[in-house]
Coordinates of C-alpha atoms in Angstrom, one line a residue:
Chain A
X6 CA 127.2 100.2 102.6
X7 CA 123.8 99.4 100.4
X8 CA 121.4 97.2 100.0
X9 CA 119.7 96.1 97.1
X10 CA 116.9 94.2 95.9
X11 CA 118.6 91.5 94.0
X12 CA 115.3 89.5 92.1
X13 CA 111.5 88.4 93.2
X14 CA 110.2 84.8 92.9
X15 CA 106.7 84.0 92.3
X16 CA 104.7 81.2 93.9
X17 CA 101.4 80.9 93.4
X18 CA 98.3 78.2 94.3
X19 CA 97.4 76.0 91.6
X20 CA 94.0 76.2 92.1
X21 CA 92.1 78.7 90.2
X22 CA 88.5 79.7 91.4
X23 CA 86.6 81.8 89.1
X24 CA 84.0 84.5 90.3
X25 CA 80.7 82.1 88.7
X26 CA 82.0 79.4 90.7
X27 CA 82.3 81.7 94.0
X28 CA 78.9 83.1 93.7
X29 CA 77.2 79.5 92.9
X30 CA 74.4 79.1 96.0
X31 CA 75.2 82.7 97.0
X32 CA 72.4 84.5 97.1
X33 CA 72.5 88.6 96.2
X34 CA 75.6 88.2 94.2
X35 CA 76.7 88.1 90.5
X36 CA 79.9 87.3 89.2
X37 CA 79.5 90.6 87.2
X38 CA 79.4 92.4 89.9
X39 CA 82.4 91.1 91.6
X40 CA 84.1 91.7 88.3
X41 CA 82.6 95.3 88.2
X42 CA 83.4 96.2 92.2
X43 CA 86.6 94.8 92.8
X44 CA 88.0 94.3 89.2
X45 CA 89.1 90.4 90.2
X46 CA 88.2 88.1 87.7
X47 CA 89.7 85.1 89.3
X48 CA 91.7 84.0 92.2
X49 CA 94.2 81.0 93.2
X50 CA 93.2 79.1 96.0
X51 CA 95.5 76.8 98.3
X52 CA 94.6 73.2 98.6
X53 CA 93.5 72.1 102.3
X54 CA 96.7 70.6 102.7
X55 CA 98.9 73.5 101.3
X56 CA 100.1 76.3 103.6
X57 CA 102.1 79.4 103.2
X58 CA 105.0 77.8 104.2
X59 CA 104.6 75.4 101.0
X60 CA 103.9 78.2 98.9
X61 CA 107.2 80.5 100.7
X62 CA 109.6 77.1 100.2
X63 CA 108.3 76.8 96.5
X64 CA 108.9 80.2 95.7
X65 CA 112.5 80.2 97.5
X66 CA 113.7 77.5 95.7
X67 CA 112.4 78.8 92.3
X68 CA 114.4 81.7 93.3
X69 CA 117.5 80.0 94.2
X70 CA 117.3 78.0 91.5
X71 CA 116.9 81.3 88.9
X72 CA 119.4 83.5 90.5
X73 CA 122.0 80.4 91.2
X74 CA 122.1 81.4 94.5
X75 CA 124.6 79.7 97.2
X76 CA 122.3 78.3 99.7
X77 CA 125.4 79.2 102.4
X78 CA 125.8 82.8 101.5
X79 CA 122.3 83.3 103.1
X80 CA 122.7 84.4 106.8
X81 CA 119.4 86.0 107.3
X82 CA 115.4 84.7 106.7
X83 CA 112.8 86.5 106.9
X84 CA 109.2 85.0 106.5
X85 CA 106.3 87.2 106.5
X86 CA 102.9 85.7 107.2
X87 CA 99.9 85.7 109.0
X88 CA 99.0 82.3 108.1
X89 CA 101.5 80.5 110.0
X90 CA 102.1 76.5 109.6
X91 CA 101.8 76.1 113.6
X92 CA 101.4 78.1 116.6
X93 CA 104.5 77.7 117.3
X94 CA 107.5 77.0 116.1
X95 CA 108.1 80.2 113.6
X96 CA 107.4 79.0 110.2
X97 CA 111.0 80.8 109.2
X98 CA 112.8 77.7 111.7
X99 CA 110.6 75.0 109.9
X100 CA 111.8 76.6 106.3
X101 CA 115.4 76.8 107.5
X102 CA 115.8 73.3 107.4
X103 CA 113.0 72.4 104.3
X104 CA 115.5 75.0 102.9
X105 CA 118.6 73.1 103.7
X106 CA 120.0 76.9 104.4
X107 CA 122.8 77.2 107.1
X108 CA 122.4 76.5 110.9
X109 CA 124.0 79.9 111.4
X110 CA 121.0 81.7 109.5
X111 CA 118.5 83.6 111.6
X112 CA 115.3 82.7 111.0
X113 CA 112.2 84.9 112.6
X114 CA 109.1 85.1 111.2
X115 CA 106.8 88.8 111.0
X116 CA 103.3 88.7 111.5
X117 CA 102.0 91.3 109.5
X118 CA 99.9 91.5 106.7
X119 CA 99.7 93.7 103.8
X120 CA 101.8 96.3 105.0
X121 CA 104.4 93.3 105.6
X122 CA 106.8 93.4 102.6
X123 CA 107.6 97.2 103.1
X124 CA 108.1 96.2 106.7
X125 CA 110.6 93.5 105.6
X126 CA 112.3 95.8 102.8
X127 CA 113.7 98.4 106.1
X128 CA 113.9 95.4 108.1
X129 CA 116.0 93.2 105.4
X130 CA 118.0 96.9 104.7
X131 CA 118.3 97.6 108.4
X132 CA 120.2 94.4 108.9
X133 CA 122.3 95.1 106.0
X134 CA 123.4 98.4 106.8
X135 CA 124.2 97.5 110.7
X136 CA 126.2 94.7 109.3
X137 CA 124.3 92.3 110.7
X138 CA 123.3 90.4 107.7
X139 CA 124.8 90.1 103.4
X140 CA 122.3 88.4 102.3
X141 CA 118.7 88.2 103.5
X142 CA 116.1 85.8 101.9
X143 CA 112.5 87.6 101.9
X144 CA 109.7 85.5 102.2
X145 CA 106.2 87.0 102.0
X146 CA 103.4 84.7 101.7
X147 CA 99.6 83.5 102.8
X148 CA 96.7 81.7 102.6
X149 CA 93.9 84.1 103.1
X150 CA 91.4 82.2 101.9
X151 CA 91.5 79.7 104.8
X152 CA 90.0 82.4 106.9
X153 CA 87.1 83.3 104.5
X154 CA 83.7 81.9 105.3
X155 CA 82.8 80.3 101.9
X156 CA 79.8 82.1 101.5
X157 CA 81.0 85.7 102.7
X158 CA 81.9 87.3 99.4
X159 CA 82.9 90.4 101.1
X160 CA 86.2 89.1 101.5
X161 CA 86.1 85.4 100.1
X162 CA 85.9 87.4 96.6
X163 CA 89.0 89.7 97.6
X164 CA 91.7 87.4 98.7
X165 CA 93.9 84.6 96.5
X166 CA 96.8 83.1 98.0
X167 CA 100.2 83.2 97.0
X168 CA 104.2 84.4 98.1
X169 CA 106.9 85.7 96.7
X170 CA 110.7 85.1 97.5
X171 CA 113.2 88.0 97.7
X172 CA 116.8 88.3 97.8
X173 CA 118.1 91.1 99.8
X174 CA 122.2 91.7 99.5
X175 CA 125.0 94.3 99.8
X176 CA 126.2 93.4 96.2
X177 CA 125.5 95.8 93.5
X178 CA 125.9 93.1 90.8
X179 CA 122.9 92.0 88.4
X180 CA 120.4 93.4 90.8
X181 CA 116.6 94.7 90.0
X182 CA 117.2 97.7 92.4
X183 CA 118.6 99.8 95.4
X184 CA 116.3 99.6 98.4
X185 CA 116.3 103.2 99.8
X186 CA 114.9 104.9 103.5
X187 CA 111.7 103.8 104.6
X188 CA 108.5 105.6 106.7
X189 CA 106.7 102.9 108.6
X190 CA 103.6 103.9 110.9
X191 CA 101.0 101.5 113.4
X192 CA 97.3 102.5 114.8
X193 CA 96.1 99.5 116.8
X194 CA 92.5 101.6 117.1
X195 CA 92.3 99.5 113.7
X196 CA 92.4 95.9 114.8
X197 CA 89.2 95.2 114.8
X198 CA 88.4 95.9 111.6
X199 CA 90.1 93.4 109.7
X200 CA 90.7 90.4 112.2
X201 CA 89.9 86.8 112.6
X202 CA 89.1 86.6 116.0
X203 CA 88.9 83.2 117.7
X204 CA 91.2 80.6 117.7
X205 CA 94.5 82.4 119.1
X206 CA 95.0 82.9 123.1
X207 CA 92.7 85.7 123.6
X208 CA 89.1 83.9 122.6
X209 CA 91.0 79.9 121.6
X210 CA 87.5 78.7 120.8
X211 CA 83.9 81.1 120.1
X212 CA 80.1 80.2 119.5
X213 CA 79.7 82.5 117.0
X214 CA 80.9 80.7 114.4
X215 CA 81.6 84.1 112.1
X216 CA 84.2 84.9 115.0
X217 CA 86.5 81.8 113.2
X218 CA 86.6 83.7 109.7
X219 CA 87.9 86.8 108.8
X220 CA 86.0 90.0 109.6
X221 CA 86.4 93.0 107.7
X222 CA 84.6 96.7 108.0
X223 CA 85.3 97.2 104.4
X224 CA 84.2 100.8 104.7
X225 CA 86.5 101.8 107.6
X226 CA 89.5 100.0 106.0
X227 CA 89.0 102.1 103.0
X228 CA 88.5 105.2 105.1
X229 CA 92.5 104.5 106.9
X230 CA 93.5 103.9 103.4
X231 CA 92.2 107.0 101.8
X232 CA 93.6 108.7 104.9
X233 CA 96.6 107.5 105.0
X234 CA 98.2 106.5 102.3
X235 CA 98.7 110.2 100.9
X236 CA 100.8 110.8 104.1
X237 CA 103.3 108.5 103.8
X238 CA 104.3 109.0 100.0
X239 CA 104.8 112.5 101.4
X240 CA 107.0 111.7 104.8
X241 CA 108.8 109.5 102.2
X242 CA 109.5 112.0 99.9
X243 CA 110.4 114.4 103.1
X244 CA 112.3 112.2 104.7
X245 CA 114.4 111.3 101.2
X246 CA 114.7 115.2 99.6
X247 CA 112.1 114.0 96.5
X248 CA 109.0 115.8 95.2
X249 CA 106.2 114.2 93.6
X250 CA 107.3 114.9 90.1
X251 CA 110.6 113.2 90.6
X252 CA 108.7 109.7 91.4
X253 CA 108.5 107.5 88.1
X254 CA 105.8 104.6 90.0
X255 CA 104.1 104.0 92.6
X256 CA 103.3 100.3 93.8
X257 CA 100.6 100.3 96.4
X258 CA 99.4 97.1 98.4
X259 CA 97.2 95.5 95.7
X260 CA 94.1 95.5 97.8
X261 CA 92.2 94.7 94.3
X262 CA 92.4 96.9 90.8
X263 CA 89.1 99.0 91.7
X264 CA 90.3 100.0 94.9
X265 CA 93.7 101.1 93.6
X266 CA 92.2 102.9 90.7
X267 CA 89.9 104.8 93.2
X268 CA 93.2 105.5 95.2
X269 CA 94.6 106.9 92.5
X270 CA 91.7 108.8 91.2
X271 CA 91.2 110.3 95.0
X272 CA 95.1 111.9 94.7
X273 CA 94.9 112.2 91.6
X274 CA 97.9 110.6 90.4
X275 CA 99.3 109.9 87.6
X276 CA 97.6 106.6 86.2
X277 CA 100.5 105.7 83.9
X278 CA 102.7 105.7 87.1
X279 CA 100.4 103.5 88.8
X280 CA 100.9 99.7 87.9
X281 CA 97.4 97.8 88.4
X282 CA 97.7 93.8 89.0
X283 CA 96.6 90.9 90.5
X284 CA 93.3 90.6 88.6
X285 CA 93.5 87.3 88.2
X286 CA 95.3 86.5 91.6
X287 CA 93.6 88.2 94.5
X288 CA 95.1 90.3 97.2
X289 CA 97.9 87.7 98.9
X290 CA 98.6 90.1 101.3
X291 CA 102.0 90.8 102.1
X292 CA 102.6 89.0 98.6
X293 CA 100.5 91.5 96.7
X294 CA 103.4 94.2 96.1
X295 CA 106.6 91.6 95.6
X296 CA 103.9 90.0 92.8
X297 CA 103.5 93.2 90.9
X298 CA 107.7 94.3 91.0
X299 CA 107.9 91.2 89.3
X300 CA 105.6 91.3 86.8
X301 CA 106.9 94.9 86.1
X302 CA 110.4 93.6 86.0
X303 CA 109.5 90.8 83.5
X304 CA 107.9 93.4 81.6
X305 CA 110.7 96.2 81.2
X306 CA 108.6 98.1 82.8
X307 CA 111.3 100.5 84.6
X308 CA 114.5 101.8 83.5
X309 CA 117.7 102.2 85.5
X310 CA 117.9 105.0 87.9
X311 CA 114.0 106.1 87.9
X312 CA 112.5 106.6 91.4
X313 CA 109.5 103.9 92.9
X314 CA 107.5 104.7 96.2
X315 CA 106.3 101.1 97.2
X316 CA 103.2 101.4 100.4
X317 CA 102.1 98.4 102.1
X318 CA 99.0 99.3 104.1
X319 CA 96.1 97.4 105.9
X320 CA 95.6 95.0 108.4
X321 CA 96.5 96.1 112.2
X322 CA 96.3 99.2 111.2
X323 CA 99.9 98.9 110.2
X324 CA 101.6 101.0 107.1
X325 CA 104.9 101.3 105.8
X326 CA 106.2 103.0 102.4
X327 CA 109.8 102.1 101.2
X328 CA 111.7 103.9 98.1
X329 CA 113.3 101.9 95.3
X330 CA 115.9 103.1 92.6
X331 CA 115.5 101.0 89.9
X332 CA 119.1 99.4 88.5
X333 CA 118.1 96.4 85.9
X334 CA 117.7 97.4 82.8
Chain B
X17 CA 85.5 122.4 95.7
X18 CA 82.2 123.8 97.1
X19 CA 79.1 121.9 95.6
X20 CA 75.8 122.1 95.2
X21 CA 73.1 119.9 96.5
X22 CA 72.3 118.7 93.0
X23 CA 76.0 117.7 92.2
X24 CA 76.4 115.9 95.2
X25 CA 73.2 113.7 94.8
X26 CA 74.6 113.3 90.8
X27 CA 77.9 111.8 92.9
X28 CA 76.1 109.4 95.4
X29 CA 74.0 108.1 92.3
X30 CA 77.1 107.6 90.3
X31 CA 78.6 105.8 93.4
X32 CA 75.8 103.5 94.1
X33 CA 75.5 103.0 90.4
X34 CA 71.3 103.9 89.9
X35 CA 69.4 105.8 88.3
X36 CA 69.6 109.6 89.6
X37 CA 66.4 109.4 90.3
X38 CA 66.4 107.2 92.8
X39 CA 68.3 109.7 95.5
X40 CA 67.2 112.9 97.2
X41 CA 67.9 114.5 100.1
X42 CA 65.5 112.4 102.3
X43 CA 67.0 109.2 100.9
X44 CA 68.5 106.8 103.3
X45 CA 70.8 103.5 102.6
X46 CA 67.8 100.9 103.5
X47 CA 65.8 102.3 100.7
X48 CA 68.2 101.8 98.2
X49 CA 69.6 97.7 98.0
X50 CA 72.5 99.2 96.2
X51 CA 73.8 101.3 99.4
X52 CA 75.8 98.3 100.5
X53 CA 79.5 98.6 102.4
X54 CA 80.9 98.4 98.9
X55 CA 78.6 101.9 98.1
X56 CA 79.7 102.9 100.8
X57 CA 83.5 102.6 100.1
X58 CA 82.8 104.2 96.7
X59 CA 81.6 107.3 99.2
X60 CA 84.3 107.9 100.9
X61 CA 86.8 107.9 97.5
X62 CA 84.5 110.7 96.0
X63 CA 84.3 112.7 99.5
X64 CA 88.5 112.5 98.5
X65 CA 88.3 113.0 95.0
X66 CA 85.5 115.4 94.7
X67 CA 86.1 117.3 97.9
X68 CA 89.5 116.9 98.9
X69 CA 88.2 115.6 102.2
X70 CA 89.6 112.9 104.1
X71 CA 87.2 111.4 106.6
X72 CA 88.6 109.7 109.7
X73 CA 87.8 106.0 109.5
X74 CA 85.3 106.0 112.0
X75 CA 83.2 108.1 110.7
X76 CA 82.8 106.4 107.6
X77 CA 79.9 104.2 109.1
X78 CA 77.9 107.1 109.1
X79 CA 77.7 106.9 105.4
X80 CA 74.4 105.4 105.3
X81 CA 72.3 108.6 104.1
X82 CA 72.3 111.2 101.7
X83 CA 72.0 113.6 104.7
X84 CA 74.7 112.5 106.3
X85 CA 76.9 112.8 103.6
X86 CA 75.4 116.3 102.7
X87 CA 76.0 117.1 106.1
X88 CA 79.8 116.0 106.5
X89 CA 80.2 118.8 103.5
X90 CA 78.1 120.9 104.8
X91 CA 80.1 120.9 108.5
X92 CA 83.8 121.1 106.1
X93 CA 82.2 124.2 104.2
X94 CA 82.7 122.5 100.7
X95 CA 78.5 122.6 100.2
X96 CA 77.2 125.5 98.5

């Protein structure tokens, strides 16, 4: 038994904010130097009454309607978000039915960010190899910019919003690739350095206002990055019998193009084996790495058989690396 | 690598993007408006990719002087 990646669907907000139109009013910064520090020229932003959800189901049904997928063949869905249409119920039950997918589906929902999609890859796998599951629709999407404070550029210049929809099956036919082991890895001592941190059950209301928009220690995230992400390329490569030189790509969590240029700079990597994207997107999270595979895909980027280490890293802390064999040609 | 005190100082100029002449040893982050958290992520890739040295994430707040980053080579025996 396999599984495979079988195609990714984009989704993303219509609404395009450029960097002059984020700085405007905010004092100490430039659109230049957003441009120059993050290398994000632009991002999509959701409307007030567009969620994740909107942006999963979207993304679903453009790639249902691509791949002419059987709505019924579906037994598993997965929907990865930390921007969640309610409290409660899971967004995954409320896209079941928007979805008009089977009642015998199960639908959960993974709160993770953008170390989510790698978490869903051994998750979506996992339930394919146990038998659990044939086909396992992928969702990874969010709304990030709902939790910036308009005029904290730290993050409001980082983050776009966006998902992607994946199809995850145990047929070998016309798929993108072959979803391989994965290393996963957690260090709560991270929380509060990315976190938004009123409005849930542990502080519902604050009077700090700040508390209500995302908080990032930019430094220290960078720090667990820079430490970390060199480790799991090499327990993945351990754990599957690979050395560096056999690895054709690597697709990290696009936190934004500077920061994976320095990443790759700092392990000196290959750049050519580095795809950069999202420049004109943002970092959607648990979107960010689905959104580049597919932009690779559409661009021939790979050839059948070469080896990609995909990492998902960042908010919790929570990491996870997954290895792909490329199959489409 | 092992460094000298020069070529590190050439490093946190090229990281906070001024002139060179703006750091020396004594320099500290409120003297320079450039020394911002985004400087200070540029820091800790070049203590990677210059030094091989990976700084656990709390201690990148310490960042906020030239001493202290002189200092965190100095401890990891990468300063000449």
């Amino acid at each position: 038994m396999k599984a495979y990646l079988h195609s990714i669907a984009t989704e993303l907000a219509a609404r395009v904010q450029s960097n002059d139109e984020l700085v405007a009013g905010v004092e100490g910064w430039t659109a230049d130097r957003i441009r120059t520090k993050t290398g994000i020229a632009e991002r999509r932003i959701a409307a007030p009454d567009e969620t994740a959800g909107d942006l999963c189901f979207r993304a679903a049904e453009k790639l249902i309607a691509a791949g002419n997928i059987d709505r019924s063949t579906i037994d598993a869905l997965i929907v990865c978000t930390q921007s969640p249409d309610y409290f409660l119920p899971s967004t995954a039950c409320v896209l079941q039915d928007r979805l008009q997918l089977p009642q015998t589906v199960a639908a959960f929902d993974v709160t993770l960010g953008c170390s989510g999609y790698t978490y869903g890859l051994w998750l979506a796998r996992s339930l394919i190899l146990s038998e659990s599951a044939k086909n396992v629709l992928l969702l990874a999407g969010d709304t990030y910019s709902k939790y910036c404070h308009p005029k904290d550029l730290s993050v409001a210049s980082l983050f776009g919003d966006g998902a992607t929809a994946s199809l995850i099956t145990d047929q070998a036919a016309n798929v993108w690739a072959e979803i391989g082991p994965s290393v996963l890895g957690t260090d709560g001592r991270g929380a509060p350095n990315l976190i938004v941190k009123a409005g849930a059950s542990r502080q519902p209301t604050s009077e700090i206002p700040s508390d209500r928009y995302l908080h990032m220690k930019g430094a220290e995230i960078a720090s667990f990055a820079v430490s970390t992400v060199k480790g799991v390329i090499e327990r993945l490569l351990d754990k599957v019998g690979l050395k560096a030189t056999d690895v054709d790509g690597y697709l990290f969590h696009q936190a934004n193009p500077v920061f994976v240029q320095r990443l790759v700079s700092a392990y000196k990597l290959p750049p050519e084996k580095v795809p950069v994207g999202l420049a004109s997107i943002g970092n959607t999270c648990s979107a960010t790495i689905p959104m580049l595979l597919e932009e690779c895909a559409q661009a021939g980027r790979f050839k059948p058989g070469q080896k990609l280490v995909l990492v998902g890293f960042g908010v919790g802390y929570s990491w996870a690396g997954t290895l792909l064999e490329w199959k489409k040609s | 690598m092992s460094a000298t005190v020069d070529q590190v100082l050439d490093g946190i100029a090229e990281c906070l993007q001024v002139s060179r002449s703006t750091i020396s040893p004594t320099t500290v982050a409120a003297d320079v408006p450039a020394w911002d958290s985004m400087a200070v992520v540029e820091l800790v890739f070049m203590l990677q990719r210059d030094y091989d040295l990976t700084l656990p994430p709390a201690q990148a707040t310490t960042l906020t002087s030239v001493e202290a980053v002189l200092k965190i080579l100095r401890d990891a025996g990468k300063l000449a």
